[in-house]
Amino acid sequence: MRPIWRNILLGLGILLVGRALYAQGMTLPTVNLGYKSVSDPQEMVNSIKILMALTVLTLAPAILIMMTGFTRIIIVLSFVRQALGTQNMPPNQLLVGLALFITLFIMSPFLSKVNDEAVQPFLNGTIKQEQAIDNALAPIRSFMFNQTRDGDLALFVNLSRMTQPKTRADVPTQVLIPAFIISELKTAFQIGFIIYLPFLVIDMIAASVLMAMGMMMLPPVIISLPFKIMLFVLVDGWTLIVGSLVKSFG
């Protein structure tokens, strides 16, 4: 169907639906934005809280990437694709979706604690907002501490020029997060190095065979790619990779 006819039919459909809704007198939701003067300080505080909540929602992708296992998972999956040499297969959307669901699977015990100890008590009115934030950060901090190397944590403690913390509770979250990210990057690259080794051997064998046969103009990648895919399938590579990733957070 040509674009012009598709646009005409779409416009007619919108007009017909709009006429039907108008004839039936259906009530649709509306949102009004504006300014008004307030005299109650509590109302002003509530408005500020709403603005802060919207700001946190805009930072949600960064929080997902920086404070969970998403960084390690997506980097390792990208290394797998590069080691196979399959260019954009699997596509980026599939890798990101797989990494997201693996992250949710790994973080589910900690998210359950956040819901039980922070979200639900706050919604029920048994704790204040400040206490809810502290209760929500506690499981996430515990996860990050378990995955952070002591050397990386000591680096950022020294860079912050704070007094030497005696316990984990004394380490500020703004110091813990960058140390956690550095540790995740280091772990992901170590796993990527191990993943590359068997595929590198196959590339070297293919290059050696082609050179021995005098076929120096033929790229070795064309010959090694089917063998790398076959090896990855025979050893059930995705199961091994995902299983090792999940176990690495234990």
PDB file of C-alpha atoms in Angstrom:
ATOM      1  CA  MET A   1       0.000   0.000   0.000  1.00  0.00           C
ATOM      2  CA  ARG A   2       1.369   3.383  -1.015  1.00  0.00           C
ATOM      3  CA  PRO A   3       2.161   5.895   1.770  1.00  0.00           C
ATOM      4  CA  ILE A   4      -0.391   8.426   0.494  1.00  0.00           C
ATOM      5  CA  TRP A   5      -3.248   5.918   0.646  1.00  0.00           C
ATOM      6  CA  ARG A   6      -2.077   4.680   4.036  1.00  0.00           C
ATOM      7  CA  ASN A   7      -2.137   8.238   5.384  1.00  0.00           C
ATOM      8  CA  ILE A   8      -5.606   8.867   3.930  1.00  0.00           C
ATOM      9  CA  LEU A   9      -7.014   5.702   5.500  1.00  0.00           C
ATOM     10  CA  LEU A  10      -5.372   6.545   8.827  1.00  0.00           C
ATOM     11  CA  GLY A  11      -6.908  10.028   8.769  1.00  0.00           C
ATOM     12  CA  LEU A  12     -10.353   8.651   7.975  1.00  0.00           C
ATOM     13  CA  GLY A  13     -10.031   6.133  10.809  1.00  0.00           C
ATOM     14  CA  ILE A  14      -9.139   8.872  13.283  1.00  0.00           C
ATOM     15  CA  LEU A  15     -12.095  10.984  12.144  1.00  0.00           C
ATOM     16  CA  LEU A  16     -14.526   8.070  12.443  1.00  0.00           C
ATOM     17  CA  VAL A  17     -13.277   7.092  15.911  1.00  0.00           C
ATOM     18  CA  GLY A  18     -13.376  10.701  17.067  1.00  0.00           C
ATOM     19  CA  ARG A  19     -16.942  11.127  15.774  1.00  0.00           C
ATOM     20  CA  ALA A  20     -18.042   7.936  17.549  1.00  0.00           C
ATOM     21  CA  LEU A  21     -16.491   9.055  20.829  1.00  0.00           C
ATOM     22  CA  TYR A  22     -18.105  12.471  20.520  1.00  0.00           C
ATOM     23  CA  ALA A  23     -21.497  10.946  19.800  1.00  0.00           C
ATOM     24  CA  GLN A  24     -21.338   8.668  22.823  1.00  0.00           C
ATOM     25  CA  GLY A  25     -20.173  11.472  25.106  1.00  0.00           C
ATOM     26  CA  MET A  26     -17.199   9.516  26.507  1.00  0.00           C
ATOM     27  CA  THR A  27     -15.099  11.099  29.244  1.00  0.00           C
ATOM     28  CA  LEU A  28     -11.369  11.256  28.537  1.00  0.00           C
ATOM     29  CA  PRO A  29      -8.630  12.097  31.049  1.00  0.00           C
ATOM     30  CA  THR A  30      -6.926  15.486  30.837  1.00  0.00           C
ATOM     31  CA  VAL A  31      -3.818  16.948  32.428  1.00  0.00           C
ATOM     32  CA  ASN A  32      -3.598  20.615  33.371  1.00  0.00           C
ATOM     33  CA  LEU A  33      -0.280  22.348  33.987  1.00  0.00           C
ATOM     34  CA  GLY A  34      -0.124  25.758  35.562  1.00  0.00           C
ATOM     35  CA  TYR A  35       0.949  27.953  38.469  1.00  0.00           C
ATOM     36  CA  LYS A  36      -0.905  28.891  41.609  1.00  0.00           C
ATOM     37  CA  SER A  37      -0.100  30.584  44.884  1.00  0.00           C
ATOM     38  CA  VAL A  38       0.017  28.379  47.961  1.00  0.00           C
ATOM     39  CA  SER A  39      -0.035  29.321  51.610  1.00  0.00           C
ATOM     40  CA  ASP A  40       0.349  25.828  53.087  1.00  0.00           C
ATOM     41  CA  PRO A  41       4.049  24.872  53.474  1.00  0.00           C
ATOM     42  CA  GLN A  42       3.155  21.167  53.302  1.00  0.00           C
ATOM     43  CA  GLU A  43       1.686  21.621  49.832  1.00  0.00           C
ATOM     44  CA  MET A  44       4.908  23.250  48.689  1.00  0.00           C
ATOM     45  CA  VAL A  45       6.929  20.391  50.141  1.00  0.00           C
ATOM     46  CA  ASN A  46       4.737  17.867  48.319  1.00  0.00           C
ATOM     47  CA  SER A  47       5.283  19.690  45.019  1.00  0.00           C
ATOM     48  CA  ILE A  48       9.034  19.640  45.551  1.00  0.00           C
ATOM     49  CA  LYS A  49       8.877  15.920  46.320  1.00  0.00           C
ATOM     50  CA  ILE A  50       7.016  15.292  43.062  1.00  0.00           C
ATOM     51  CA  LEU A  51       9.668  17.212  41.119  1.00  0.00           C
ATOM     52  CA  MET A  52      12.407  15.224  42.832  1.00  0.00           C
ATOM     53  CA  ALA A  53      10.613  11.954  42.037  1.00  0.00           C
ATOM     54  CA  LEU A  54      10.380  12.919  38.355  1.00  0.00           C
ATOM     55  CA  THR A  55      14.079  13.757  38.385  1.00  0.00           C
ATOM     56  CA  VAL A  56      14.889  10.333  39.847  1.00  0.00           C
ATOM     57  CA  LEU A  57      12.808   8.688  37.103  1.00  0.00           C
ATOM     58  CA  THR A  58      14.903  10.434  34.446  1.00  0.00           C
ATOM     59  CA  LEU A  59      18.017   9.010  36.110  1.00  0.00           C
ATOM     60  CA  ALA A  60      16.564   5.491  36.280  1.00  0.00           C
ATOM     61  CA  PRO A  61      18.596   4.183  33.276  1.00  0.00           C
ATOM     62  CA  ALA A  62      21.819   5.412  34.860  1.00  0.00           C
ATOM     63  CA  ILE A  63      20.854   3.833  38.192  1.00  0.00           C
ATOM     64  CA  LEU A  64      20.123   0.522  36.450  1.00  0.00           C
ATOM     65  CA  ILE A  65      23.481   0.552  34.682  1.00  0.00           C
ATOM     66  CA  MET A  66      25.636   1.816  37.537  1.00  0.00           C
ATOM     67  CA  MET A  67      24.198   0.112  40.620  1.00  0.00           C
ATOM     68  CA  THR A  68      23.339  -3.375  39.315  1.00  0.00           C
ATOM     69  CA  GLY A  69      25.060  -6.177  37.433  1.00  0.00           C
ATOM     70  CA  PHE A  70      23.903  -4.816  34.065  1.00  0.00           C
ATOM     71  CA  THR A  71      27.348  -3.378  33.243  1.00  0.00           C
ATOM     72  CA  ARG A  72      29.154  -6.694  33.583  1.00  0.00           C
ATOM     73  CA  ILE A  73      26.479  -8.630  31.712  1.00  0.00           C
ATOM     74  CA  ILE A  74      26.190  -6.359  28.677  1.00  0.00           C
ATOM     75  CA  ILE A  75      29.973  -6.085  28.289  1.00  0.00           C
ATOM     76  CA  VAL A  76      30.436  -9.869  28.420  1.00  0.00           C
ATOM     77  CA  LEU A  77      27.637 -10.437  25.904  1.00  0.00           C
ATOM     78  CA  SER A  78      29.231  -7.863  23.595  1.00  0.00           C
ATOM     79  CA  PHE A  79      32.571  -9.665  23.927  1.00  0.00           C
ATOM     80  CA  VAL A  80      30.868 -12.917  22.921  1.00  0.00           C
ATOM     81  CA  ARG A  81      29.490 -11.355  19.754  1.00  0.00           C
ATOM     82  CA  GLN A  82      32.827  -9.773  18.858  1.00  0.00           C
ATOM     83  CA  ALA A  83      34.713 -12.997  19.519  1.00  0.00           C
ATOM     84  CA  LEU A  84      32.353 -14.904  17.227  1.00  0.00           C
ATOM     85  CA  GLY A  85      32.842 -12.247  14.558  1.00  0.00           C
ATOM     86  CA  THR A  86      29.160 -12.192  13.613  1.00  0.00           C
ATOM     87  CA  GLN A  87      29.072  -8.386  13.335  1.00  0.00           C
ATOM     88  CA  ASN A  88      25.569  -7.289  14.420  1.00  0.00           C
ATOM     89  CA  MET A  89      24.168 -10.720  15.141  1.00  0.00           C
ATOM     90  CA  PRO A  90      22.620 -10.978  17.712  1.00  0.00           C
ATOM     91  CA  PRO A  91      21.410  -7.374  17.324  1.00  0.00           C
ATOM     92  CA  ASN A  92      21.962  -4.766  20.003  1.00  0.00           C
ATOM     93  CA  GLN A  93      18.296  -4.728  21.031  1.00  0.00           C
ATOM     94  CA  LEU A  94      18.393  -8.452  21.744  1.00  0.00           C
ATOM     95  CA  LEU A  95      21.606  -8.220  23.769  1.00  0.00           C
ATOM     96  CA  VAL A  96      20.284  -5.301  25.826  1.00  0.00           C
ATOM     97  CA  GLY A  97      16.985  -7.108  26.448  1.00  0.00           C
ATOM     98  CA  LEU A  98      18.767 -10.307  27.478  1.00  0.00           C
ATOM     99  CA  ALA A  99      21.101  -8.360  29.762  1.00  0.00           C
ATOM    100  CA  LEU A 100      18.127  -6.559  31.302  1.00  0.00           C
ATOM    101  CA  PHE A 101      16.245  -9.745  32.165  1.00  0.00           C
ATOM    102  CA  ILE A 102      19.377 -11.452  33.506  1.00  0.00           C
ATOM    103  CA  THR A 103      19.952  -8.367  35.659  1.00  0.00           C
ATOM    104  CA  LEU A 104      16.400  -8.554  37.007  1.00  0.00           C
ATOM    105  CA  PHE A 105      16.916 -12.256  37.746  1.00  0.00           C
ATOM    106  CA  ILE A 106      20.136 -11.583  39.661  1.00  0.00           C
ATOM    107  CA  MET A 107      18.789  -8.545  41.490  1.00  0.00           C
ATOM    108  CA  SER A 108      15.397 -10.067  42.378  1.00  0.00           C
ATOM    109  CA  PRO A 109      16.383 -11.044  45.986  1.00  0.00           C
ATOM    110  CA  PHE A 110      17.688  -7.538  46.649  1.00  0.00           C
ATOM    111  CA  LEU A 111      14.695  -5.879  44.976  1.00  0.00           C
ATOM    112  CA  SER A 112      12.378  -8.008  47.113  1.00  0.00           C
ATOM    113  CA  LYS A 113      14.116  -6.685  50.219  1.00  0.00           C
ATOM    114  CA  VAL A 114      13.737  -3.128  48.938  1.00  0.00           C
ATOM    115  CA  ASN A 115      10.028  -3.715  48.405  1.00  0.00           C
ATOM    116  CA  ASP A 116       9.482  -5.390  51.801  1.00  0.00           C
ATOM    117  CA  GLU A 117      11.630  -3.075  53.908  1.00  0.00           C
ATOM    118  CA  ALA A 118      11.228   0.277  52.149  1.00  0.00           C
ATOM    119  CA  VAL A 119       8.472   0.577  49.548  1.00  0.00           C
ATOM    120  CA  GLN A 120       5.606  -1.181  51.309  1.00  0.00           C
ATOM    121  CA  PRO A 121       6.247   0.359  54.772  1.00  0.00           C
ATOM    122  CA  PHE A 122       6.466   3.802  53.179  1.00  0.00           C
ATOM    123  CA  LEU A 123       3.218   3.305  51.244  1.00  0.00           C
ATOM    124  CA  ASN A 124       1.538   2.086  54.430  1.00  0.00           C
ATOM    125  CA  GLY A 125       2.743   5.166  56.295  1.00  0.00           C
ATOM    126  CA  THR A 126       4.734   3.272  58.927  1.00  0.00           C
ATOM    127  CA  ILE A 127       8.064   4.924  58.068  1.00  0.00           C
ATOM    128  CA  LYS A 128       9.132   8.334  56.823  1.00  0.00           C
ATOM    129  CA  GLN A 129      10.624   9.078  53.425  1.00  0.00           C
ATOM    130  CA  GLU A 130      14.172   9.440  54.763  1.00  0.00           C
ATOM    131  CA  GLN A 131      13.959   6.062  56.513  1.00  0.00           C
ATOM    132  CA  ALA A 132      12.517   4.494  53.362  1.00  0.00           C
ATOM    133  CA  ILE A 133      15.479   5.735  51.312  1.00  0.00           C
ATOM    134  CA  ASP A 134      17.957   4.337  53.852  1.00  0.00           C
ATOM    135  CA  ASN A 135      16.129   0.987  53.923  1.00  0.00           C
ATOM    136  CA  ALA A 136      16.086   0.852  50.120  1.00  0.00           C
ATOM    137  CA  LEU A 137      19.801   1.597  49.835  1.00  0.00           C
ATOM    138  CA  ALA A 138      20.833  -1.048  52.364  1.00  0.00           C
ATOM    139  CA  PRO A 139      20.264  -4.154  50.137  1.00  0.00           C
ATOM    140  CA  ILE A 140      21.717  -2.409  47.070  1.00  0.00           C
ATOM    141  CA  ARG A 141      24.802  -1.357  49.038  1.00  0.00           C
ATOM    142  CA  SER A 142      25.198  -4.919  50.278  1.00  0.00           C
ATOM    143  CA  PHE A 143      25.154  -6.182  46.684  1.00  0.00           C
ATOM    144  CA  MET A 144      27.687  -3.597  45.548  1.00  0.00           C
ATOM    145  CA  PHE A 145      30.007  -4.296  48.485  1.00  0.00           C
ATOM    146  CA  ASN A 146      30.010  -8.011  47.635  1.00  0.00           C
ATOM    147  CA  GLN A 147      31.103  -7.268  44.055  1.00  0.00           C
ATOM    148  CA  THR A 148      33.608  -4.477  44.788  1.00  0.00           C
ATOM    149  CA  ARG A 149      37.303  -5.157  45.178  1.00  0.00           C
ATOM    150  CA  ASP A 150      39.013  -3.799  48.268  1.00  0.00           C
ATOM    151  CA  GLY A 151      41.665  -2.086  46.148  1.00  0.00           C
ATOM    152  CA  ASP A 152      39.101  -0.187  44.078  1.00  0.00           C
ATOM    153  CA  LEU A 153      37.191   0.836  47.184  1.00  0.00           C
ATOM    154  CA  ALA A 154      40.412   2.021  48.885  1.00  0.00           C
ATOM    155  CA  LEU A 155      41.270   4.049  45.776  1.00  0.00           C
ATOM    156  CA  PHE A 156      38.104   6.125  45.890  1.00  0.00           C
ATOM    157  CA  VAL A 157      38.229   6.432  49.668  1.00  0.00           C
ATOM    158  CA  ASN A 158      41.689   7.960  49.321  1.00  0.00           C
ATOM    159  CA  LEU A 159      40.618  10.174  46.412  1.00  0.00           C
ATOM    160  CA  SER A 160      37.698  11.523  48.453  1.00  0.00           C
ATOM    161  CA  ARG A 161      40.131  12.467  51.269  1.00  0.00           C
ATOM    162  CA  MET A 162      37.696  11.297  53.885  1.00  0.00           C
ATOM    163  CA  THR A 163      38.614   9.778  57.194  1.00  0.00           C
ATOM    164  CA  GLN A 164      39.372   6.093  56.996  1.00  0.00           C
ATOM    165  CA  PRO A 165      36.065   4.239  57.452  1.00  0.00           C
ATOM    166  CA  LYS A 166      36.002   1.556  60.127  1.00  0.00           C
ATOM    167  CA  THR A 167      32.984  -0.359  58.832  1.00  0.00           C
ATOM    168  CA  ARG A 168      31.047  -0.658  55.580  1.00  0.00           C
ATOM    169  CA  ALA A 169      28.345   1.592  56.986  1.00  0.00           C
ATOM    170  CA  ASP A 170      30.884   4.429  57.183  1.00  0.00           C
ATOM    171  CA  VAL A 171      31.541   4.309  53.415  1.00  0.00           C
ATOM    172  CA  PRO A 172      29.363   6.884  51.615  1.00  0.00           C
ATOM    173  CA  THR A 173      27.288   5.706  48.679  1.00  0.00           C
ATOM    174  CA  GLN A 174      28.892   8.276  46.358  1.00  0.00           C
ATOM    175  CA  VAL A 175      32.253   6.628  47.088  1.00  0.00           C
ATOM    176  CA  LEU A 176      30.952   3.073  46.774  1.00  0.00           C
ATOM    177  CA  ILE A 177      29.285   3.485  43.376  1.00  0.00           C
ATOM    178  CA  PRO A 178      32.396   4.433  41.304  1.00  0.00           C
ATOM    179  CA  ALA A 179      34.435   1.734  43.055  1.00  0.00           C
ATOM    180  CA  PHE A 180      31.720  -0.788  42.182  1.00  0.00           C
ATOM    181  CA  ILE A 181      31.692   0.331  38.532  1.00  0.00           C
ATOM    182  CA  ILE A 182      35.477  -0.001  38.212  1.00  0.00           C
ATOM    183  CA  SER A 183      35.339  -3.485  39.724  1.00  0.00           C
ATOM    184  CA  GLU A 184      32.551  -4.498  37.345  1.00  0.00           C
ATOM    185  CA  LEU A 185      34.533  -3.274  34.342  1.00  0.00           C
ATOM    186  CA  LYS A 186      37.610  -5.167  35.473  1.00  0.00           C
ATOM    187  CA  THR A 187      35.651  -8.387  36.040  1.00  0.00           C
ATOM    188  CA  ALA A 188      33.870  -8.068  32.688  1.00  0.00           C
ATOM    189  CA  PHE A 189      37.147  -7.639  30.798  1.00  0.00           C
ATOM    190  CA  GLN A 190      38.672 -10.633  32.572  1.00  0.00           C
ATOM    191  CA  ILE A 191      35.722 -12.788  31.516  1.00  0.00           C
ATOM    192  CA  GLY A 192      35.976 -11.363  27.988  1.00  0.00           C
ATOM    193  CA  PHE A 193      39.645 -12.358  27.791  1.00  0.00           C
ATOM    194  CA  ILE A 194      38.780 -15.955  28.679  1.00  0.00           C
ATOM    195  CA  ILE A 195      35.976 -15.990  26.107  1.00  0.00           C
ATOM    196  CA  TYR A 196      38.284 -14.755  23.348  1.00  0.00           C
ATOM    197  CA  LEU A 197      40.919 -17.491  23.772  1.00  0.00           C
ATOM    198  CA  PRO A 198      39.200 -20.486  22.062  1.00  0.00           C
ATOM    199  CA  PHE A 199      37.984 -18.329  19.180  1.00  0.00           C
ATOM    200  CA  LEU A 200      41.457 -16.843  18.781  1.00  0.00           C
ATOM    201  CA  VAL A 201      42.881 -20.362  18.427  1.00  0.00           C
ATOM    202  CA  ILE A 202      40.397 -21.099  15.648  1.00  0.00           C
ATOM    203  CA  ASP A 203      41.357 -17.872  13.833  1.00  0.00           C
ATOM    204  CA  MET A 204      45.053 -18.745  14.083  1.00  0.00           C
ATOM    205  CA  ILE A 205      44.465 -22.260  12.745  1.00  0.00           C
ATOM    206  CA  ALA A 206      42.427 -20.929   9.826  1.00  0.00           C
ATOM    207  CA  ALA A 207      45.075 -18.317   9.019  1.00  0.00           C
ATOM    208  CA  SER A 208      47.859 -20.933   9.160  1.00  0.00           C
ATOM    209  CA  VAL A 209      45.989 -23.321   6.865  1.00  0.00           C
ATOM    210  CA  LEU A 210      45.251 -20.608   4.327  1.00  0.00           C
ATOM    211  CA  MET A 211      48.865 -19.472   4.352  1.00  0.00           C
ATOM    212  CA  ALA A 212      50.101 -23.048   3.863  1.00  0.00           C
ATOM    213  CA  MET A 213      47.752 -23.461   0.885  1.00  0.00           C
ATOM    214  CA  GLY A 214      48.937 -20.183  -0.631  1.00  0.00           C
ATOM    215  CA  MET A 215      45.516 -18.569  -0.344  1.00  0.00           C
ATOM    216  CA  MET A 216      46.839 -15.410   1.246  1.00  0.00           C
ATOM    217  CA  MET A 217      44.230 -13.147  -0.368  1.00  0.00           C
ATOM    218  CA  LEU A 218      41.313 -14.958   1.289  1.00  0.00           C
ATOM    219  CA  PRO A 219      40.413 -13.415   4.684  1.00  0.00           C
ATOM    220  CA  PRO A 220      40.761 -16.023   7.457  1.00  0.00           C
ATOM    221  CA  VAL A 221      37.593 -14.721   9.103  1.00  0.00           C
ATOM    222  CA  ILE A 222      35.465 -16.079   6.266  1.00  0.00           C
ATOM    223  CA  ILE A 223      36.810 -19.585   6.881  1.00  0.00           C
ATOM    224  CA  SER A 224      36.910 -19.486  10.684  1.00  0.00           C
ATOM    225  CA  LEU A 225      33.435 -18.000  11.210  1.00  0.00           C
ATOM    226  CA  PRO A 226      31.443 -21.198  10.462  1.00  0.00           C
ATOM    227  CA  PHE A 227      33.755 -23.239  12.681  1.00  0.00           C
ATOM    228  CA  LYS A 228      33.425 -20.745  15.551  1.00  0.00           C
ATOM    229  CA  ILE A 229      29.645 -20.822  15.275  1.00  0.00           C
ATOM    230  CA  MET A 230      29.667 -24.625  15.153  1.00  0.00           C
ATOM    231  CA  LEU A 231      31.934 -24.827  18.220  1.00  0.00           C
ATOM    232  CA  PHE A 232      29.766 -22.347  20.110  1.00  0.00           C
ATOM    233  CA  VAL A 233      26.614 -24.327  19.325  1.00  0.00           C
ATOM    234  CA  LEU A 234      28.149 -27.746  20.113  1.00  0.00           C
ATOM    235  CA  VAL A 235      29.304 -26.677  23.584  1.00  0.00           C
ATOM    236  CA  ASP A 236      25.937 -24.954  24.231  1.00  0.00           C
ATOM    237  CA  GLY A 237      27.701 -21.609  24.490  1.00  0.00           C
ATOM    238  CA  TRP A 238      24.789 -19.421  25.536  1.00  0.00           C
ATOM    239  CA  THR A 239      23.979 -21.689  28.458  1.00  0.00           C
ATOM    240  CA  LEU A 240      27.618 -21.675  29.553  1.00  0.00           C
ATOM    241  CA  ILE A 241      27.957 -17.914  29.223  1.00  0.00           C
ATOM    242  CA  VAL A 242      24.733 -17.015  31.000  1.00  0.00           C
ATOM    243  CA  GLY A 243      25.262 -19.640  33.699  1.00  0.00           C
ATOM    244  CA  SER A 244      28.797 -18.423  34.359  1.00  0.00           C
ATOM    245  CA  LEU A 245      27.606 -14.820  34.483  1.00  0.00           C
ATOM    246  CA  VAL A 246      24.929 -15.568  37.053  1.00  0.00           C
ATOM    247  CA  LYS A 247      27.344 -17.649  39.162  1.00  0.00           C
ATOM    248  CA  SER A 248      29.953 -14.876  39.043  1.00  0.00           C
ATOM    249  CA  PHE A 249      27.660 -12.725  41.205  1.00  0.00           C
ATOM    250  CA  GLY A 250      27.452 -15.390  43.916  1.00  0.00           C
TER     251      GLY A 250
END
